[in-house]
Coordinates of C-alpha atoms in Angstrom, one line a residue:
M1 CA -72.4 11.2 -109.9
F2 CA -74.6 7.9 -109.3
M3 CA -72.1 6.7 -106.7
K4 CA -72.0 10.0 -104.9
K5 CA -75.8 9.8 -104.6
R6 CA -75.8 6.2 -103.6
K7 CA -73.2 7.0 -100.7
I8 CA -75.3 9.8 -99.5
L9 CA -78.4 7.4 -99.5
V10 CA -76.6 4.9 -97.7
T11 CA -75.2 7.3 -95.2
V12 CA -78.7 8.7 -94.5
L13 CA -80.1 5.2 -94.1
I14 CA -77.5 4.4 -91.5
L15 CA -78.1 7.5 -89.6
L16 CA -81.7 6.9 -89.8
T17 CA -81.4 3.3 -88.5
I18 CA -79.1 4.6 -85.6
F19 CA -81.6 7.0 -84.7
I20 CA -84.4 4.6 -84.7
L21 CA -82.5 2.0 -82.6
W22 CA -81.6 5.0 -80.3
I23 CA -85.1 6.2 -79.5
L24 CA -86.6 2.7 -79.3
E25 CA -83.9 0.9 -77.5
P26 CA -84.8 -1.9 -78.0
V27 CA -87.7 -2.3 -80.4
S28 CA -88.7 -5.4 -78.7
M29 CA -89.9 -3.5 -75.6
N30 CA -92.2 -1.1 -77.4
P31 CA -94.6 -2.0 -76.0
Y32 CA -93.5 -4.4 -73.5
G33 CA -94.8 -7.2 -75.9
K34 CA -93.9 -10.6 -74.2
I35 CA -91.2 -9.1 -71.8
E36 CA -92.3 -9.7 -68.1
I37 CA -93.0 -6.3 -66.3
P38 CA -91.2 -6.2 -63.0
Q39 CA -94.1 -6.0 -60.5
A40 CA -94.2 -3.9 -57.2
Q41 CA -91.4 -4.3 -54.8
S42 CA -92.5 -2.5 -51.6
E43 CA -91.1 -1.6 -48.2
I44 CA -93.6 -0.8 -45.2
N45 CA -92.3 1.1 -42.1
F46 CA -95.1 1.6 -39.6
N47 CA -94.4 2.4 -35.9
G48 CA -96.4 1.5 -32.9
K49 CA -99.0 4.2 -33.3
A50 CA -100.1 2.8 -36.8
P51 CA -103.0 0.3 -37.1
G52 CA -102.4 -3.4 -36.3
L53 CA -100.4 -6.0 -38.5
T54 CA -103.5 -7.0 -40.3
M55 CA -104.4 -3.5 -41.5
R56 CA -100.7 -3.0 -42.5
M57 CA -100.8 -5.9 -44.6
D58 CA -104.1 -5.2 -46.3
F59 CA -102.7 -1.6 -46.9
E60 CA -99.4 -2.9 -48.5
K61 CA -101.4 -5.5 -50.7
K62 CA -103.8 -3.0 -52.1
A63 CA -101.3 -0.3 -52.6
N64 CA -99.1 -3.0 -54.6
E65 CA -102.3 -4.1 -56.5
L66 CA -102.9 -0.5 -57.5
L67 CA -99.4 0.0 -58.6
N68 CA -99.4 -3.2 -60.7
D69 CA -102.6 -2.5 -62.3
H70 CA -101.1 0.7 -63.7
M71 CA -98.0 -1.1 -64.8
N72 CA -100.0 -3.9 -66.6
S73 CA -102.1 -1.2 -68.3
G74 CA -99.0 0.3 -69.8
H75 CA -99.2 3.6 -68.0
F76 CA -95.6 3.7 -66.8
L77 CA -92.2 2.4 -67.9
G78 CA -90.7 2.9 -64.7
V79 CA -92.1 4.4 -61.5
S80 CA -91.4 4.8 -57.7
V81 CA -94.0 5.8 -55.3
G82 CA -94.2 6.6 -51.6
V83 CA -97.0 7.2 -49.0
S84 CA -96.5 8.3 -45.4
K85 CA -98.6 9.6 -42.4
L86 CA -96.9 12.0 -39.9
D87 CA -95.7 10.2 -36.7
F88 CA -97.0 6.8 -38.3
G89 CA -94.7 5.6 -40.7
S90 CA -94.3 5.1 -44.5
Y91 CA -94.6 2.9 -47.5
V92 CA -92.4 3.1 -50.6
A93 CA -92.6 0.9 -53.7
S94 CA -91.1 0.6 -57.3
A95 CA -92.2 -1.3 -60.6
G96 CA -91.1 -1.5 -64.2
F97 CA -87.8 -0.6 -65.6
M98 CA -85.3 2.2 -64.9
D99 CA -83.2 1.2 -67.9
K100 CA -85.2 -0.4 -70.8
W101 CA -82.1 -1.3 -72.8
E102 CA -80.4 -3.2 -70.1
R103 CA -83.8 -4.3 -68.6
K104 CA -82.8 -3.0 -65.2
R105 CA -85.7 -2.9 -62.9
A106 CA -86.8 0.2 -61.0
N107 CA -86.0 0.3 -57.3
N108 CA -87.2 2.2 -54.4
D109 CA -84.4 4.6 -54.2
M110 CA -84.2 5.3 -57.9
L111 CA -83.0 8.9 -58.5
T112 CA -85.5 10.8 -60.7
R113 CA -86.0 14.4 -62.0
I114 CA -88.6 15.8 -59.6
T115 CA -89.7 18.7 -62.2
S116 CA -91.6 21.4 -60.6
I117 CA -92.1 19.8 -57.2
T118 CA -88.7 22.0 -56.8
K119 CA -91.0 25.1 -56.8
P120 CA -92.5 24.6 -53.3
M121 CA -89.1 23.9 -52.1
T122 CA -87.8 27.2 -53.5
A123 CA -90.7 28.9 -52.1
I124 CA -90.2 27.4 -48.6
A125 CA -86.5 28.7 -48.9
M126 CA -87.8 32.4 -49.7
M127 CA -90.3 32.2 -46.7
Q128 CA -87.3 31.2 -44.5
L129 CA -85.6 34.4 -45.7
Y130 CA -88.8 36.3 -45.1
E131 CA -88.9 34.8 -41.5
R132 CA -85.4 36.1 -40.9
G133 CA -86.3 39.5 -42.1
L134 CA -84.0 39.3 -45.1
I135 CA -86.5 40.0 -47.8
D136 CA -89.7 41.9 -48.2
L137 CA -92.3 40.3 -50.3
D138 CA -93.9 43.4 -51.7
V139 CA -91.0 45.7 -52.9
P140 CA -89.8 45.8 -56.4
I141 CA -87.2 43.0 -57.2
Q142 CA -84.6 45.4 -58.1
M143 CA -84.0 45.7 -54.5
Y144 CA -82.4 42.4 -54.6
L145 CA -81.5 42.1 -58.3
K146 CA -80.4 45.6 -59.4
D147 CA -79.5 44.7 -62.9
F148 CA -82.8 43.3 -63.7
P149 CA -84.5 45.6 -66.1
K150 CA -87.6 47.6 -65.1
K151 CA -90.7 46.8 -67.0
S152 CA -93.1 49.2 -68.4
N153 CA -96.1 47.3 -67.2
G154 CA -95.0 48.0 -63.4
D155 CA -92.8 46.8 -60.7
I156 CA -92.5 43.0 -60.1
T157 CA -92.6 41.8 -56.4
I158 CA -91.5 38.5 -54.7
R159 CA -95.0 37.9 -53.8
Q160 CA -96.1 38.0 -57.2
L161 CA -93.4 35.7 -58.3
L162 CA -94.4 33.1 -55.8
K163 CA -98.0 33.3 -56.9
H164 CA -97.3 33.4 -60.7
T165 CA -98.9 36.8 -60.9
S166 CA -96.0 38.8 -62.0
G167 CA -96.7 38.8 -65.6
M168 CA -93.4 37.0 -66.2
P169 CA -93.7 34.9 -69.4
H170 CA -93.7 30.9 -69.4
Y171 CA -92.0 29.0 -72.3
D172 CA -92.6 30.3 -75.6
S173 CA -93.1 26.9 -76.9
G174 CA -92.3 23.3 -76.4
W175 CA -88.8 23.8 -78.0
D176 CA -88.2 26.6 -75.5
A177 CA -88.9 24.2 -72.7
M178 CA -86.0 22.0 -73.9
S179 CA -82.6 23.7 -73.2
F180 CA -79.3 22.1 -74.0
T181 CA -77.3 25.2 -72.8
H182 CA -75.6 25.2 -69.5
Y183 CA -75.8 28.3 -67.3
P184 CA -73.0 28.4 -64.7
T185 CA -75.2 30.5 -62.3
L186 CA -78.9 31.6 -62.0
K187 CA -78.0 35.0 -62.8
D188 CA -76.7 33.8 -66.0
A189 CA -80.0 32.0 -66.7
V190 CA -81.8 35.0 -65.9
G191 CA -80.0 36.7 -68.7
Y192 CA -81.7 34.5 -71.4
F193 CA -85.2 35.8 -70.8
E194 CA -84.8 39.1 -68.8
G195 CA -85.2 41.1 -71.9
R196 CA -88.8 39.7 -72.5
D197 CA -91.8 41.7 -72.1
L198 CA -94.3 41.0 -69.3
I199 CA -97.5 39.5 -70.7
F200 CA -99.8 41.5 -68.4
D201 CA -99.5 44.2 -65.7
P202 CA -98.2 42.6 -62.5
G203 CA -100.7 41.5 -59.9
T204 CA -103.7 41.6 -62.4
K205 CA -103.7 37.9 -63.8
F206 CA -102.4 34.5 -63.4
Q207 CA -99.7 32.9 -65.7
Y208 CA -97.7 29.9 -64.6
S209 CA -94.1 30.8 -65.2
S210 CA -91.0 28.6 -64.6
Y211 CA -88.7 31.7 -65.4
G212 CA -90.4 33.4 -62.5
Y213 CA -89.0 30.7 -60.3
T214 CA -85.6 31.1 -61.8
L215 CA -85.8 34.8 -60.8
L216 CA -86.5 33.6 -57.2
G217 CA -83.5 31.5 -57.1
A218 CA -81.3 34.3 -58.3
I219 CA -82.8 36.6 -55.6
L220 CA -82.0 33.8 -53.0
E221 CA -78.4 33.7 -54.1
E222 CA -78.0 37.5 -54.1
V223 CA -79.6 37.9 -50.7
T224 CA -77.7 35.0 -49.0
Q225 CA -74.5 35.2 -51.1
M226 CA -74.8 31.3 -51.3
D227 CA -75.2 29.1 -54.3
Y228 CA -78.7 27.8 -54.6
A229 CA -77.6 24.3 -54.3
V230 CA -75.6 24.9 -51.1
Y231 CA -78.4 26.9 -49.5
M232 CA -81.0 24.4 -50.3
K233 CA -78.8 21.4 -49.0
R234 CA -78.1 23.2 -45.8
H235 CA -81.5 24.6 -45.0
I236 CA -84.1 22.3 -46.7
W237 CA -82.7 19.0 -47.7
D238 CA -80.3 18.3 -44.7
V239 CA -82.9 19.5 -42.2
A240 CA -85.5 17.2 -43.7
G241 CA -83.2 14.3 -44.0
M242 CA -83.1 14.2 -47.8
T243 CA -79.7 12.7 -48.3
K244 CA -80.2 11.8 -51.9
T245 CA -81.4 15.1 -53.1
G246 CA -79.6 17.8 -55.0
V247 CA -79.5 19.8 -58.2
E248 CA -79.0 18.1 -61.4
I249 CA -75.6 19.3 -63.0
G250 CA -75.5 19.1 -66.8
T251 CA -75.0 15.6 -68.1
M252 CA -73.2 14.3 -65.1
E253 CA -73.6 10.7 -64.3
Y254 CA -75.3 9.7 -60.9
E255 CA -75.5 6.5 -59.2
N256 CA -78.9 4.7 -59.4
K257 CA -80.2 7.3 -61.4
T258 CA -83.0 6.3 -63.9
K259 CA -82.7 6.8 -67.6
G260 CA -85.3 9.0 -69.0
Y261 CA -88.0 8.3 -71.6
L262 CA -91.0 9.8 -73.7
K263 CA -94.3 8.0 -73.8
I264 CA -95.7 8.3 -77.5
G265 CA -99.1 6.3 -77.7
S266 CA -98.1 3.0 -76.1
R267 CA -94.4 3.2 -76.8
F268 CA -91.6 4.5 -74.5
V269 CA -88.8 6.0 -76.5
K270 CA -85.4 7.4 -75.1
S271 CA -85.6 11.1 -74.1
P272 CA -83.1 13.7 -75.2
N273 CA -80.8 14.8 -72.4
T274 CA -81.7 18.4 -71.6
D275 CA -80.0 20.7 -69.3
L276 CA -82.1 22.1 -66.4
S277 CA -79.7 24.8 -65.2
I278 CA -82.1 27.5 -66.9
I279 CA -84.8 26.6 -64.4
Q280 CA -82.7 25.2 -61.7
S281 CA -84.7 26.7 -58.9
A282 CA -88.0 26.0 -60.7
G283 CA -87.5 22.3 -61.9
G284 CA -83.8 21.4 -61.7
V285 CA -83.8 19.1 -58.6
Q286 CA -83.6 15.3 -58.5
S287 CA -84.5 13.2 -55.6
T288 CA -86.3 9.9 -54.6
A289 CA -89.8 9.0 -53.6
R290 CA -88.6 8.4 -50.1
G291 CA -86.7 11.7 -50.0
L292 CA -89.9 13.4 -50.9
L293 CA -91.8 11.8 -48.4
K294 CA -89.3 13.3 -45.9
F295 CA -89.8 16.6 -47.4
G296 CA -93.5 16.5 -46.9
E297 CA -92.9 15.3 -43.3
A298 CA -90.7 18.4 -42.4
V299 CA -93.3 20.7 -44.2
L300 CA -96.2 19.2 -42.0
G301 CA -94.1 19.0 -38.9
H302 CA -93.0 22.7 -39.2
R303 CA -89.4 21.9 -39.3
L304 CA -88.4 24.1 -42.1
I305 CA -91.0 27.2 -41.5
K306 CA -93.4 28.2 -38.8
S307 CA -96.9 27.1 -38.9
S308 CA -98.1 30.6 -39.3
T309 CA -95.8 30.9 -42.3
L310 CA -97.0 27.8 -43.9
D311 CA -100.6 28.9 -43.4
M312 CA -99.7 32.1 -45.2
M313 CA -98.1 30.1 -48.1
V314 CA -101.3 27.9 -48.6
N315 CA -103.7 30.9 -48.5
A316 CA -105.2 30.8 -52.0
T317 CA -108.1 33.1 -51.5
D318 CA -107.5 35.1 -54.6
Q319 CA -109.4 34.2 -57.9
L320 CA -106.7 34.9 -60.3
A321 CA -105.7 31.1 -60.9
P322 CA -109.4 29.9 -61.0
A323 CA -110.3 32.6 -63.4
I324 CA -108.3 30.9 -66.2
G325 CA -109.5 27.2 -65.0
D326 CA -106.3 26.4 -62.9
D327 CA -106.3 25.4 -59.3
P328 CA -105.9 28.2 -56.6
Y329 CA -102.3 28.8 -56.2
G330 CA -100.5 30.0 -52.9
F331 CA -96.8 30.5 -52.5
G332 CA -95.3 27.5 -54.5
W333 CA -98.2 25.3 -54.1
A334 CA -101.6 24.4 -55.8
V335 CA -104.2 24.4 -53.1
Y336 CA -107.5 22.5 -53.5
D337 CA -110.1 22.4 -51.0
D338 CA -111.9 19.0 -51.3
P339 CA -115.6 19.2 -49.7
K340 CA -115.1 15.7 -48.3
Y341 CA -111.4 15.2 -47.7
G342 CA -110.3 18.6 -46.8
R343 CA -107.3 20.7 -47.9
I344 CA -104.8 19.2 -50.4
I345 CA -101.6 21.2 -51.2
Q346 CA -99.8 19.8 -54.2
H347 CA -97.5 20.1 -57.2
G348 CA -96.6 18.0 -60.2
G349 CA -94.9 18.5 -63.6
A350 CA -93.3 17.1 -66.6
Q351 CA -90.0 17.3 -68.4
P352 CA -88.3 15.2 -71.0
G353 CA -87.6 11.9 -69.1
T354 CA -90.2 12.2 -66.4
S355 CA -93.7 13.1 -65.0
T356 CA -94.3 13.5 -61.3
F357 CA -97.0 14.4 -58.7
F358 CA -96.6 15.2 -55.1
A359 CA -99.5 16.0 -52.6
L360 CA -99.9 16.8 -49.0
F361 CA -103.3 15.8 -47.6
F362 CA -103.0 18.8 -45.2
D363 CA -105.9 17.8 -43.0
H364 CA -104.9 14.3 -42.5
Q365 CA -101.2 14.8 -42.4
V366 CA -100.6 12.4 -45.1
I367 CA -98.1 12.6 -48.1
S368 CA -98.3 10.9 -51.4
V369 CA -95.7 11.0 -54.2
V370 CA -95.3 9.2 -57.7
L371 CA -92.1 9.6 -59.8
S372 CA -92.3 8.2 -63.3
N373 CA -89.2 8.1 -65.7
S374 CA -91.3 9.0 -68.7
F375 CA -92.6 12.3 -70.1
G376 CA -96.2 11.9 -71.1
T377 CA -97.5 10.0 -67.9
R378 CA -98.4 12.9 -65.7
Q379 CA -102.1 12.4 -65.6
D380 CA -101.4 8.6 -64.5
A381 CA -98.9 10.1 -62.1
F382 CA -101.7 12.3 -60.6
A383 CA -104.4 9.7 -60.5
L384 CA -102.0 7.2 -58.6
T385 CA -100.8 9.9 -56.2
M386 CA -104.6 10.6 -55.3
V387 CA -105.6 7.1 -54.7
L388 CA -102.2 5.5 -53.1
P389 CA -102.9 6.7 -49.5
I390 CA -105.7 4.1 -48.7
W391 CA -105.5 4.6 -44.9
R392 CA -106.1 8.5 -45.1
W393 CA -109.7 8.7 -44.4
K394 CA -110.1 6.5 -41.4
I395 CA -106.6 6.1 -39.8
N396 CA -107.8 5.6 -36.3
E397 CA -110.1 2.7 -37.0
E398 CA -108.8 -0.6 -36.6
S399 CA -111.1 -2.2 -39.1
K400 CA -111.1 -3.3 -42.8
S401 CA -113.4 -0.2 -43.6
V402 CA -110.3 1.7 -44.4
V403 CA -109.7 -0.7 -47.4
N404 CA -113.5 -0.1 -48.2
N405 CA -113.0 3.5 -48.2
F406 CA -110.2 3.3 -50.5
L407 CA -112.2 1.4 -53.0
E408 CA -114.8 4.1 -52.8
S409 CA -112.2 6.8 -53.2
I410 CA -111.0 5.5 -56.4
K411 CA -114.3 6.3 -58.0
L412 CA -113.6 10.1 -57.5
Y413 CA -110.5 9.9 -59.6
I414 CA -110.8 7.2 -62.3

């Protein structure tokens, strides 16, 4: 009996040791300790319309310093960032580690889960169908998904799904947000939650819902008779020039893809490998910082939808989201009207293995993105996204005042 208990104890200790080593991989880098942190490596590609060489060098230097400050403060394990201004050019940079165990540094084309930045992409795809007359935003969704059960609260519309006012629930809990089941189609994914009750009458309140955007993806597939990934590649990603963007499929291995981590206190531990197929059209896409800059440029350049349709998407005049303390929400975009810097349309998100933020400074035609490979770093991703575009306020002035304005703008966000 004693020997049996001893064997059980030894087995438990071995399993516990393996688990600890797995999540800490390796212990010496939690936190960084004496390990040298890979600093910012950047590329700047401005064209002839941009400010002069001195200004470009000042911008790159200040942007790199800002990124390095975040790394040296332990805000990120690995991160890739980008900033661009329509018709001027772009800046991309990376710092930290994409693989902690092998001490492999992050790079500027590091493939990362983009989380809910997927939602504005899906919303734009739906508005493409709207422009073609293939969908009506205000009819019951059973017009397109005949098998979706009617709800006693009332009919759900595409407009309500786009604006998170349908009453569709979000995740029940943190565990509900971590799926390890692979769903072959979006219709199969809808089957997981279609029996749940609405949490309010459609159109009366705001409740952010990733499952609502899974429904939108299923509608897109039904209307177009195309797989979501195929449609998005053909009509969104290829048009924008996003060559390294696609749907993450299960546990498939991808070239130059970062490993994912969780930030717990000051430590970064290995993230579980969740399956994103249940929220494919809500948060199942992977891309690069460079790719998301191209997406932003395609949006602002009206290469995906008409300018009038984009105006419709970013109209957030209803008060349903602010009523619960959230930013006004249009079709797939959180919309913020800054009294000094104008309209900002944005989206961010977090999943096991990543935190992201993406912003279009609408009135200044500037795009900014931060992709972190660690859950628990979303606020830092937001802060960095907001202050990286140090040229955005005085882009036409050939003077160092741009940098001075950048230093002033930091005070707004930090």
